[in-house]
Amino acid sequence: MQRRKPSPILYSYFRSSCSWRVRIALALKEISYDTVPVNLVKDGGQQFSAEFKEMNPMQQVPALKIDGITLSQSLAIIHYLEDTRPKPRLLPQDPKKRAQVRMIADHIVSGIQPLQNLSVLKQMGEKKTEWAQNCIASGFRALEQTLKHTAGRYCVGDEVSMADLCLVPQVFNAERFQVDMGPYPTITRINKALLELEAFKVSHPSRQPDTPAELRA
Amino acid sequence: MQRRKPSPILYSYFRSSCSWRVRIALALKEISYDTVPVNLVKDGGQQFSAEFKEMNPMQQVPALKIDGITLSQSLAIIHYLEDTRPKPRLLPQDPKKRAQVRMIADHIVSGIQPLQNLSVLKQMGEKKTEWAQNCIASGFRALEQTLKHTAGRYCVGDEVSMADLCLVPQVFNAERFQVDMGPYPTITRINKALLELEAFKVSHPSRQPDTPAELRA
């Protein structure tokens, strides 16, 4: 009797932009998985529970149990999926184009998102929204310039890549914080094109098992 | 007559931890390069000059001109070097170990460094040092736990990897901000072992073309 390989388990929060990046990758690569919701605000943050910490010392979502290991850090998870489930590829074959993809992804993942995540904003008190808006606007100004050189239909050329997986959740955050998107026509155009793709739709924060009823699409 | 290929040019600031990551990679891979110093504090930050912005819209160091393109974002640059100059490799061959390396690298690059970099600290006023200490300590607590599972002589096993290139500059920052390293014996041990390697020595902030005389080793 053959034992069925267990499905990967994604520890995720519906609104976490880092979780969304991984959900898009799983959807694009057609990897079926189970979701364990981790509510980042309830009970003072369920990611701080002893049980979760034991599983992921970084006390963050997303985390992915897959192939007998537990991974955290969204881009590390996506790279692992790319290494082990290469189709469809999320990195171009040409090294220079790969570098462009990673530049854009890292710019969002290291240069924008960390400055406006929940743990930083908590410490900003009433300046919270203004802080988030400034961080995102400053990052988007640079990103808009970069995309003018790299973009086709998507962030780099006409194939969906890791950069796109980072872009869409970041634009979602920008909208939450009511950032004026007027100065970023290229970002806006690419975001719109990506949101038409099924993998971006099924992974959307409005369609997760832990999405509250009032926010459901 | 053969035309000599121009040397890569690294735009770097001696004390920038992100620049140091790339300097270590260049040294390990024995790639000779020219340094153009960009002083992040002089003249209100030379990275904000029109000339630099034209070259790198992200207005940050490091940036690397190589093979006819200009790259930014330290990990994207290091991945490009790995793709095009694979020896010695900075990523293990086993996908699970690669994932561990990237998890640790991303944890530092996205989870610690951005919260204590110059542009954030500027806005913290007199709480600057305390803020930096808290961000680093919180990140190091998680990192220490992770390393207990992954480390050999270095961050992941006994081979130098991208994770190590991120670790050493982050410990250097921790020391600058006088973070108590007592609770992190594994981080401390690995950092010490790495600093004995030539590539980490020649790339050290105390030995760069733009290191001020009083800080030279």
PDB file of N, CA and C in Angstrom, chain A residues 114-209:
ATOM      1  N   PRO A 114       9.419  45.924   4.885  1.00  0.00           N
ATOM      2  CA  PRO A 114       9.785  45.864   6.305  1.00  0.00           C
ATOM      3  C   PRO A 114       9.536  47.167   7.052  1.00  0.00           C
ATOM      4  N   LEU A 115       9.571  48.287   6.326  1.00  0.00           N
ATOM      5  CA  LEU A 115       9.419  49.586   6.974  1.00  0.00           C
ATOM      6  C   LEU A 115       7.964  49.908   7.284  1.00  0.00           C
ATOM      7  N   GLN A 116       7.051  49.166   6.688  1.00  0.00           N
ATOM      8  CA  GLN A 116       5.636  49.461   6.908  1.00  0.00           C
ATOM      9  C   GLN A 116       4.914  48.235   7.434  1.00  0.00           C
ATOM     10  N   ASN A 117       5.661  47.292   8.018  1.00  0.00           N
ATOM     11  CA  ASN A 117       4.956  46.119   8.529  1.00  0.00           C
ATOM     12  C   ASN A 117       4.409  46.379   9.936  1.00  0.00           C
ATOM     13  N   LEU A 118       3.571  45.472  10.356  1.00  0.00           N
ATOM     14  CA  LEU A 118       2.813  45.655  11.585  1.00  0.00           C
ATOM     15  C   LEU A 118       3.685  45.995  12.798  1.00  0.00           C
ATOM     16  N   SER A 119       4.825  45.284  12.939  1.00  0.00           N
ATOM     17  CA  SER A 119       5.616  45.453  14.155  1.00  0.00           C
ATOM     18  C   SER A 119       6.258  46.846  14.220  1.00  0.00           C
ATOM     19  N   VAL A 120       6.605  47.410  13.059  1.00  0.00           N
ATOM     20  CA  VAL A 120       7.143  48.772  13.050  1.00  0.00           C
ATOM     21  C   VAL A 120       6.021  49.784  13.301  1.00  0.00           C
ATOM     22  N   LEU A 121       4.905  49.597  12.616  1.00  0.00           N
ATOM     23  CA  LEU A 121       3.809  50.572  12.718  1.00  0.00           C
ATOM     24  C   LEU A 121       3.276  50.679  14.147  1.00  0.00           C
ATOM     25  N   LYS A 122       3.279  49.543  14.843  1.00  0.00           N
ATOM     26  CA  LYS A 122       2.820  49.536  16.237  1.00  0.00           C
ATOM     27  C   LYS A 122       3.563  50.569  17.082  1.00  0.00           C
ATOM     28  N   GLN A 123       4.821  50.776  16.735  1.00  0.00           N
ATOM     29  CA  GLN A 123       5.643  51.677  17.544  1.00  0.00           C
ATOM     30  C   GLN A 123       5.549  53.131  17.082  1.00  0.00           C
ATOM     31  N   MET A 124       4.776  53.383  16.039  1.00  0.00           N
ATOM     32  CA  MET A 124       4.712  54.735  15.472  1.00  0.00           C
ATOM     33  C   MET A 124       3.543  55.553  16.025  1.00  0.00           C
ATOM     34  N   GLY A 125       2.671  54.913  16.787  1.00  0.00           N
ATOM     35  CA  GLY A 125       1.539  55.625  17.375  1.00  0.00           C
ATOM     36  C   GLY A 125       0.693  56.322  16.324  1.00  0.00           C
ATOM     37  N   GLU A 126       0.378  57.596  16.561  1.00  0.00           N
ATOM     38  CA  GLU A 126      -0.535  58.282  15.646  1.00  0.00           C
ATOM     39  C   GLU A 126       0.114  58.683  14.316  1.00  0.00           C
ATOM     40  N   LYS A 127       1.449  58.604  14.257  1.00  0.00           N
ATOM     41  CA  LYS A 127       2.131  58.910  12.992  1.00  0.00           C
ATOM     42  C   LYS A 127       2.148  57.710  12.039  1.00  0.00           C
ATOM     43  N   LYS A 128       1.490  56.633  12.468  1.00  0.00           N
ATOM     44  CA  LYS A 128       1.481  55.364  11.755  1.00  0.00           C
ATOM     45  C   LYS A 128       1.182  55.466  10.255  1.00  0.00           C
ATOM     46  N   THR A 129       0.052  56.086   9.914  1.00  0.00           N
ATOM     47  CA  THR A 129      -0.361  56.123   8.506  1.00  0.00           C
ATOM     48  C   THR A 129       0.599  56.971   7.666  1.00  0.00           C
ATOM     49  N   GLU A 130       0.993  58.119   8.220  1.00  0.00           N
ATOM     50  CA  GLU A 130       1.902  59.014   7.507  1.00  0.00           C
ATOM     51  C   GLU A 130       3.247  58.298   7.247  1.00  0.00           C
ATOM     52  N   TRP A 131       3.726  57.605   8.251  1.00  0.00           N
ATOM     53  CA  TRP A 131       4.990  56.848   8.131  1.00  0.00           C
ATOM     54  C   TRP A 131       4.887  55.823   7.011  1.00  0.00           C
ATOM     55  N   ALA A 132       3.823  55.033   7.038  1.00  0.00           N
ATOM     56  CA  ALA A 132       3.646  53.984   6.026  1.00  0.00           C
ATOM     57  C   ALA A 132       3.552  54.599   4.632  1.00  0.00           C
ATOM     58  N   GLN A 133       2.789  55.678   4.523  1.00  0.00           N
ATOM     59  CA  GLN A 133       2.648  56.340   3.214  1.00  0.00           C
ATOM     60  C   GLN A 133       4.004  56.814   2.693  1.00  0.00           C
ATOM     61  N   ASN A 134       4.798  57.421   3.559  1.00  0.00           N
ATOM     62  CA  ASN A 134       6.100  57.925   3.121  1.00  0.00           C
ATOM     63  C   ASN A 134       7.040  56.806   2.683  1.00  0.00           C
ATOM     64  N   CYS A 135       7.055  55.718   3.444  1.00  0.00           N
ATOM     65  CA  CYS A 135       7.939  54.597   3.088  1.00  0.00           C
ATOM     66  C   CYS A 135       7.554  54.026   1.733  1.00  0.00           C
ATOM     67  N   ILE A 136       6.256  53.830   1.540  1.00  0.00           N
ATOM     68  CA  ILE A 136       5.798  53.227   0.295  1.00  0.00           C
ATOM     69  C   ILE A 136       6.028  54.189  -0.876  1.00  0.00           C
ATOM     70  N   ALA A 137       5.708  55.461  -0.685  1.00  0.00           N
ATOM     71  CA  ALA A 137       5.872  56.433  -1.773  1.00  0.00           C
ATOM     72  C   ALA A 137       7.336  56.535  -2.188  1.00  0.00           C
ATOM     73  N   SER A 138       8.213  56.576  -1.219  1.00  0.00           N
ATOM     74  CA  SER A 138       9.629  56.686  -1.528  1.00  0.00           C
ATOM     75  C   SER A 138      10.113  55.435  -2.288  1.00  0.00           C
ATOM     76  N   GLY A 139       9.668  54.268  -1.858  1.00  0.00           N
ATOM     77  CA  GLY A 139      10.035  53.037  -2.553  1.00  0.00           C
ATOM     78  C   GLY A 139       9.428  52.959  -3.946  1.00  0.00           C
ATOM     79  N   PHE A 140       8.202  53.412  -4.085  1.00  0.00           N
ATOM     80  CA  PHE A 140       7.523  53.362  -5.388  1.00  0.00           C
ATOM     81  C   PHE A 140       8.128  54.338  -6.393  1.00  0.00           C
ATOM     82  N   ARG A 141       8.619  55.483  -5.925  1.00  0.00           N
ATOM     83  CA  ARG A 141       9.272  56.422  -6.845  1.00  0.00           C
ATOM     84  C   ARG A 141      10.453  55.729  -7.531  1.00  0.00           C
ATOM     85  N   ALA A 142      11.271  55.035  -6.722  1.00  0.00           N
ATOM     86  CA  ALA A 142      12.427  54.317  -7.274  1.00  0.00           C
ATOM     87  C   ALA A 142      11.973  53.158  -8.169  1.00  0.00           C
ATOM     88  N   LEU A 143      10.941  52.473  -7.719  1.00  0.00           N
ATOM     89  CA  LEU A 143      10.455  51.311  -8.469  1.00  0.00           C
ATOM     90  C   LEU A 143       9.896  51.725  -9.834  1.00  0.00           C
ATOM     91  N   GLU A 144       9.156  52.816  -9.856  1.00  0.00           N
ATOM     92  CA  GLU A 144       8.584  53.316 -11.117  1.00  0.00           C
ATOM     93  C   GLU A 144       9.695  53.590 -12.131  1.00  0.00           C
ATOM     94  N   GLN A 145      10.782  54.223 -11.667  1.00  0.00           N
ATOM     95  CA  GLN A 145      11.931  54.502 -12.544  1.00  0.00           C
ATOM     96  C   GLN A 145      12.547  53.217 -13.071  1.00  0.00           C
ATOM     97  N   THR A 146      12.711  52.253 -12.173  1.00  0.00           N
ATOM     98  CA  THR A 146      13.341  50.988 -12.544  1.00  0.00           C
ATOM     99  C   THR A 146      12.489  50.247 -13.574  1.00  0.00           C
ATOM    100  N   LEU A 147      11.185  50.220 -13.335  1.00  0.00           N
ATOM    101  CA  LEU A 147      10.282  49.481 -14.226  1.00  0.00           C
ATOM    102  C   LEU A 147      10.266  50.061 -15.635  1.00  0.00           C
ATOM    103  N   LYS A 148      10.532  51.372 -15.758  1.00  0.00           N
ATOM    104  CA  LYS A 148      10.568  51.973 -17.094  1.00  0.00           C
ATOM    105  C   LYS A 148      11.620  51.299 -17.968  1.00  0.00           C
ATOM    106  N   HIS A 149      12.666  50.753 -17.325  1.00  0.00           N
ATOM    107  CA  HIS A 149      13.729  50.079 -18.085  1.00  0.00           C
ATOM    108  C   HIS A 149      13.469  48.582 -18.271  1.00  0.00           C
ATOM    109  N   THR A 150      12.701  47.977 -17.361  1.00  0.00           N
ATOM    110  CA  THR A 150      12.625  46.511 -17.354  1.00  0.00           C
ATOM    111  C   THR A 150      11.286  45.943 -17.820  1.00  0.00           C
ATOM    112  N   ALA A 151      10.219  46.747 -17.711  1.00  0.00           N
ATOM    113  CA  ALA A 151       8.879  46.176 -17.859  1.00  0.00           C
ATOM    114  C   ALA A 151       8.495  45.903 -19.303  1.00  0.00           C
ATOM    115  N   GLY A 152       7.736  44.825 -19.455  1.00  0.00           N
ATOM    116  CA  GLY A 152       6.961  44.588 -20.651  1.00  0.00           C
ATOM    117  C   GLY A 152       5.523  44.603 -20.172  1.00  0.00           C
ATOM    118  N   ARG A 153       4.815  43.496 -20.422  1.00  0.00           N
ATOM    119  CA  ARG A 153       3.477  43.388 -19.857  1.00  0.00           C
ATOM    120  C   ARG A 153       3.553  43.317 -18.322  1.00  0.00           C
ATOM    121  N   TYR A 154       4.613  42.657 -17.826  1.00  0.00           N
ATOM    122  CA  TYR A 154       4.794  42.527 -16.373  1.00  0.00           C
ATOM    123  C   TYR A 154       6.099  43.226 -15.943  1.00  0.00           C
ATOM    124  N   CYS A 155       6.553  42.981 -14.711  1.00  0.00           N
ATOM    125  CA  CYS A 155       7.696  43.750 -14.186  1.00  0.00           C
ATOM    126  C   CYS A 155       8.959  43.630 -15.041  1.00  0.00           C
ATOM    127  N   VAL A 156       9.266  42.411 -15.471  1.00  0.00           N
ATOM    128  CA  VAL A 156      10.426  42.211 -16.347  1.00  0.00           C
ATOM    129  C   VAL A 156       9.934  41.453 -17.572  1.00  0.00           C
ATOM    130  N   GLY A 157       9.846  42.152 -18.670  1.00  0.00           N
ATOM    131  CA  GLY A 157       9.373  41.517 -19.897  1.00  0.00           C
ATOM    132  C   GLY A 157       7.930  41.055 -19.791  1.00  0.00           C
ATOM    133  N   ASP A 158       7.624  39.980 -20.507  1.00  0.00           N
ATOM    134  CA  ASP A 158       6.226  39.552 -20.634  1.00  0.00           C
ATOM    135  C   ASP A 158       5.914  38.257 -19.886  1.00  0.00           C
ATOM    136  N   GLU A 159       6.883  37.796 -19.062  1.00  0.00           N
ATOM    137  CA  GLU A 159       6.618  36.587 -18.272  1.00  0.00           C
ATOM    138  C   GLU A 159       6.451  36.943 -16.807  1.00  0.00           C
ATOM    139  N   VAL A 160       5.503  36.290 -16.163  1.00  0.00           N
ATOM    140  CA  VAL A 160       5.320  36.508 -14.725  1.00  0.00           C
ATOM    141  C   VAL A 160       6.559  35.998 -13.993  1.00  0.00           C
ATOM    142  N   SER A 161       7.058  36.785 -13.057  1.00  0.00           N
ATOM    143  CA  SER A 161       8.269  36.415 -12.325  1.00  0.00           C
ATOM    144  C   SER A 161       8.115  36.719 -10.838  1.00  0.00           C
ATOM    145  N   MET A 162       9.126  36.329 -10.074  1.00  0.00           N
ATOM    146  CA  MET A 162       9.152  36.627  -8.635  1.00  0.00           C
ATOM    147  C   MET A 162       8.887  38.104  -8.338  1.00  0.00           C
ATOM    148  N   ALA A 163       9.338  38.977  -9.229  1.00  0.00           N
ATOM    149  CA  ALA A 163       9.120  40.406  -9.006  1.00  0.00           C
ATOM    150  C   ALA A 163       7.621  40.719  -8.958  1.00  0.00           C
ATOM    151  N   ASP A 164       6.865  40.074  -9.833  1.00  0.00           N
ATOM    152  CA  ASP A 164       5.420  40.319  -9.879  1.00  0.00           C
ATOM    153  C   ASP A 164       4.723  39.803  -8.619  1.00  0.00           C
ATOM    154  N   LEU A 165       5.238  38.703  -8.074  1.00  0.00           N
ATOM    155  CA  LEU A 165       4.673  38.128  -6.852  1.00  0.00           C
ATOM    156  C   LEU A 165       4.836  39.082  -5.672  1.00  0.00           C
ATOM    157  N   CYS A 166       5.872  39.924  -5.767  1.00  0.00           N
ATOM    158  CA  CYS A 166       6.097  40.906  -4.698  1.00  0.00           C
ATOM    159  C   CYS A 166       5.331  42.195  -4.972  1.00  0.00           C
ATOM    160  N   LEU A 167       5.190  42.546  -6.244  1.00  0.00           N
ATOM    161  CA  LEU A 167       4.559  43.823  -6.601  1.00  0.00           C
ATOM    162  C   LEU A 167       3.100  43.921  -6.152  1.00  0.00           C
ATOM    163  N   VAL A 168       2.324  42.917  -6.523  1.00  0.00           N
ATOM    164  CA  VAL A 168       0.875  43.005  -6.298  1.00  0.00           C
ATOM    165  C   VAL A 168       0.520  43.146  -4.802  1.00  0.00           C
ATOM    166  N   PRO A 169       1.090  42.316  -3.925  1.00  0.00           N
ATOM    167  CA  PRO A 169       0.785  42.508  -2.493  1.00  0.00           C
ATOM    168  C   PRO A 169       1.244  43.877  -1.960  1.00  0.00           C
ATOM    169  N   GLN A 170       2.327  44.421  -2.525  1.00  0.00           N
ATOM    170  CA  GLN A 170       2.779  45.733  -2.057  1.00  0.00           C
ATOM    171  C   GLN A 170       1.827  46.837  -2.509  1.00  0.00           C
ATOM    172  N   VAL A 171       1.287  46.716  -3.708  1.00  0.00           N
ATOM    173  CA  VAL A 171       0.306  47.704  -4.163  1.00  0.00           C
ATOM    174  C   VAL A 171      -0.965  47.609  -3.299  1.00  0.00           C
ATOM    175  N   PHE A 172      -1.335  46.387  -2.944  1.00  0.00           N
ATOM    176  CA  PHE A 172      -2.481  46.185  -2.051  1.00  0.00           C
ATOM    177  C   PHE A 172      -2.260  46.934  -0.730  1.00  0.00           C
ATOM    178  N   ASN A 173      -1.047  46.820  -0.177  1.00  0.00           N
ATOM    179  CA  ASN A 173      -0.728  47.567   1.048  1.00  0.00           C
ATOM    180  C   ASN A 173      -0.810  49.072   0.807  1.00  0.00           C
ATOM    181  N   ALA A 174      -0.293  49.513  -0.328  1.00  0.00           N
ATOM    182  CA  ALA A 174      -0.331  50.950  -0.644  1.00  0.00           C
ATOM    183  C   ALA A 174      -1.777  51.451  -0.647  1.00  0.00           C
ATOM    184  N   GLU A 175      -2.650  50.650  -1.209  1.00  0.00           N
ATOM    185  CA  GLU A 175      -4.060  51.065  -1.267  1.00  0.00           C
ATOM    186  C   GLU A 175      -4.684  51.102   0.127  1.00  0.00           C
ATOM    187  N   ARG A 176      -4.324  50.107   0.945  1.00  0.00           N
ATOM    188  CA  ARG A 176      -4.804  50.111   2.337  1.00  0.00           C
ATOM    189  C   ARG A 176      -4.405  51.385   3.060  1.00  0.00           C
ATOM    190  N   PHE A 177      -3.193  51.855   2.794  1.00  0.00           N
ATOM    191  CA  PHE A 177      -2.705  53.059   3.465  1.00  0.00           C
ATOM    192  C   PHE A 177      -3.030  54.325   2.656  1.00  0.00           C
ATOM    193  N   GLN A 178      -3.870  54.185   1.665  1.00  0.00           N
ATOM    194  CA  GLN A 178      -4.336  55.305   0.843  1.00  0.00           C
ATOM    195  C   GLN A 178      -3.207  56.135   0.242  1.00  0.00           C
ATOM    196  N   VAL A 179      -2.198  55.433  -0.261  1.00  0.00           N
ATOM    197  CA  VAL A 179      -1.127  56.105  -0.988  1.00  0.00           C
ATOM    198  C   VAL A 179      -1.689  56.552  -2.333  1.00  0.00           C
ATOM    199  N   ASP A 180      -1.412  57.801  -2.719  1.00  0.00           N
ATOM    200  CA  ASP A 180      -1.832  58.306  -4.029  1.00  0.00           C
ATOM    201  C   ASP A 180      -1.014  57.602  -5.116  1.00  0.00           C
ATOM    202  N   MET A 181      -1.681  56.800  -5.944  1.00  0.00           N
ATOM    203  CA  MET A 181      -0.973  56.012  -6.956  1.00  0.00           C
ATOM    204  C   MET A 181      -0.768  56.787  -8.260  1.00  0.00           C
ATOM    205  N   GLY A 182      -1.254  58.028  -8.315  1.00  0.00           N
ATOM    206  CA  GLY A 182      -1.138  58.857  -9.525  1.00  0.00           C
ATOM    207  C   GLY A 182       0.263  58.911 -10.113  1.00  0.00           C
ATOM    208  N   PRO A 183       1.288  59.103  -9.276  1.00  0.00           N
ATOM    209  CA  PRO A 183       2.646  59.236  -9.837  1.00  0.00           C
ATOM    210  C   PRO A 183       3.257  57.913 -10.337  1.00  0.00           C
ATOM    211  N   TYR A 184       2.526  56.809 -10.262  1.00  0.00           N
ATOM    212  CA  TYR A 184       3.130  55.515 -10.599  1.00  0.00           C
ATOM    213  C   TYR A 184       2.322  54.769 -11.659  1.00  0.00           C
ATOM    214  N   PRO A 185       2.243  55.337 -12.866  1.00  0.00           N
ATOM    215  CA  PRO A 185       1.415  54.714 -13.900  1.00  0.00           C
ATOM    216  C   PRO A 185       1.903  53.326 -14.322  1.00  0.00           C
ATOM    217  N   THR A 186       3.216  53.105 -14.307  1.00  0.00           N
ATOM    218  CA  THR A 186       3.723  51.794 -14.730  1.00  0.00           C
ATOM    219  C   THR A 186       3.369  50.732 -13.683  1.00  0.00           C
ATOM    220  N   ILE A 187       3.576  51.074 -12.430  1.00  0.00           N
ATOM    221  CA  ILE A 187       3.208  50.139 -11.347  1.00  0.00           C
ATOM    222  C   ILE A 187       1.714  49.819 -11.442  1.00  0.00           C
ATOM    223  N   THR A 188       0.909  50.840 -11.629  1.00  0.00           N
ATOM    224  CA  THR A 188      -0.544  50.666 -11.676  1.00  0.00           C
ATOM    225  C   THR A 188      -0.966  49.765 -12.838  1.00  0.00           C
ATOM    226  N   ARG A 189      -0.354  50.005 -13.991  1.00  0.00           N
ATOM    227  CA  ARG A 189      -0.691  49.203 -15.172  1.00  0.00           C
ATOM    228  C   ARG A 189      -0.331  47.733 -14.984  1.00  0.00           C
ATOM    229  N   ILE A 190       0.865  47.473 -14.476  1.00  0.00           N
ATOM    230  CA  ILE A 190       1.308  46.088 -14.294  1.00  0.00           C
ATOM    231  C   ILE A 190       0.454  45.389 -13.242  1.00  0.00           C
ATOM    232  N   ASN A 191       0.175  46.097 -12.162  1.00  0.00           N
ATOM    233  CA  ASN A 191      -0.656  45.520 -11.094  1.00  0.00           C
ATOM    234  C   ASN A 191      -2.011  45.082 -11.637  1.00  0.00           C
ATOM    235  N   LYS A 192      -2.572  45.925 -12.468  1.00  0.00           N
ATOM    236  CA  LYS A 192      -3.892  45.621 -13.040  1.00  0.00           C
ATOM    237  C   LYS A 192      -3.829  44.377 -13.939  1.00  0.00           C
ATOM    238  N   ALA A 193      -2.784  44.311 -14.755  1.00  0.00           N
ATOM    239  CA  ALA A 193      -2.642  43.151 -15.654  1.00  0.00           C
ATOM    240  C   ALA A 193      -2.474  41.858 -14.860  1.00  0.00           C
ATOM    241  N   LEU A 194      -1.727  41.934 -13.770  1.00  0.00           N
ATOM    242  CA  LEU A 194      -1.482  40.734 -12.960  1.00  0.00           C
ATOM    243  C   LEU A 194      -2.745  40.272 -12.250  1.00  0.00           C
ATOM    244  N   LEU A 195      -3.537  41.240 -11.789  1.00  0.00           N
ATOM    245  CA  LEU A 195      -4.753  40.878 -11.038  1.00  0.00           C
ATOM    246  C   LEU A 195      -5.791  40.184 -11.915  1.00  0.00           C
ATOM    247  N   GLU A 196      -5.560  40.205 -13.209  1.00  0.00           N
ATOM    248  CA  GLU A 196      -6.466  39.463 -14.101  1.00  0.00           C
ATOM    249  C   GLU A 196      -6.137  37.975 -14.165  1.00  0.00           C
ATOM    250  N   LEU A 197      -4.970  37.617 -13.678  1.00  0.00           N
ATOM    251  CA  LEU A 197      -4.555  36.210 -13.750  1.00  0.00           C
ATOM    252  C   LEU A 197      -5.167  35.414 -12.591  1.00  0.00           C
ATOM    253  N   GLU A 198      -5.579  34.188 -12.906  1.00  0.00           N
ATOM    254  CA  GLU A 198      -6.268  33.340 -11.933  1.00  0.00           C
ATOM    255  C   GLU A 198      -5.450  33.141 -10.637  1.00  0.00           C
ATOM    256  N   ALA A 199      -4.130  32.931 -10.775  1.00  0.00           N
ATOM    257  CA  ALA A 199      -3.295  32.660  -9.591  1.00  0.00           C
ATOM    258  C   ALA A 199      -3.278  33.843  -8.621  1.00  0.00           C
ATOM    259  N   PHE A 200      -3.403  35.050  -9.159  1.00  0.00           N
ATOM    260  CA  PHE A 200      -3.439  36.231  -8.302  1.00  0.00           C
ATOM    261  C   PHE A 200      -4.824  36.407  -7.682  1.00  0.00           C
ATOM    262  N   LYS A 201      -5.836  35.914  -8.378  1.00  0.00           N
ATOM    263  CA  LYS A 201      -7.207  36.027  -7.853  1.00  0.00           C
ATOM    264  C   LYS A 201      -7.451  35.055  -6.703  1.00  0.00           C
ATOM    265  N   VAL A 202      -7.103  33.778  -6.905  1.00  0.00           N
ATOM    266  CA  VAL A 202      -7.421  32.777  -5.865  1.00  0.00           C
ATOM    267  C   VAL A 202      -6.602  33.000  -4.594  1.00  0.00           C
ATOM    268  N   SER A 203      -5.461  33.665  -4.733  1.00  0.00           N
ATOM    269  CA  SER A 203      -4.584  33.881  -3.581  1.00  0.00           C
ATOM    270  C   SER A 203      -4.866  35.203  -2.868  1.00  0.00           C
ATOM    271  N   HIS A 204      -5.815  35.962  -3.399  1.00  0.00           N
ATOM    272  CA  HIS A 204      -6.110  37.314  -2.895  1.00  0.00           C
ATOM    273  C   HIS A 204      -6.579  37.289  -1.428  1.00  0.00           C
ATOM    274  N   PRO A 205      -6.198  38.311  -0.659  1.00  0.00           N
ATOM    275  CA  PRO A 205      -6.606  38.388   0.755  1.00  0.00           C
ATOM    276  C   PRO A 205      -8.121  38.300   0.963  1.00  0.00           C
ATOM    277  N   SER A 206      -8.894  38.654  -0.037  1.00  0.00           N
ATOM    278  CA  SER A 206     -10.359  38.639   0.134  1.00  0.00           C
ATOM    279  C   SER A 206     -10.940  37.239  -0.050  1.00  0.00           C
ATOM    280  N   ARG A 207     -10.083  36.250  -0.346  1.00  0.00           N
ATOM    281  CA  ARG A 207     -10.592  34.907  -0.651  1.00  0.00           C
ATOM    282  C   ARG A 207      -9.891  33.799   0.131  1.00  0.00           C
ATOM    283  N   GLN A 208      -9.418  34.110   1.326  1.00  0.00           N
ATOM    284  CA  GLN A 208      -8.702  33.108   2.113  1.00  0.00           C
ATOM    285  C   GLN A 208      -9.614  32.489   3.180  1.00  0.00           C
ATOM    286  N   PRO A 209      -9.228  31.306   3.678  1.00  0.00           N
ATOM    287  CA  PRO A 209     -10.053  30.648   4.701  1.00  0.00           C
ATOM    288  C   PRO A 209     -10.249  31.534   5.935  1.00  0.00           C
TER     289      PRO A 209
END
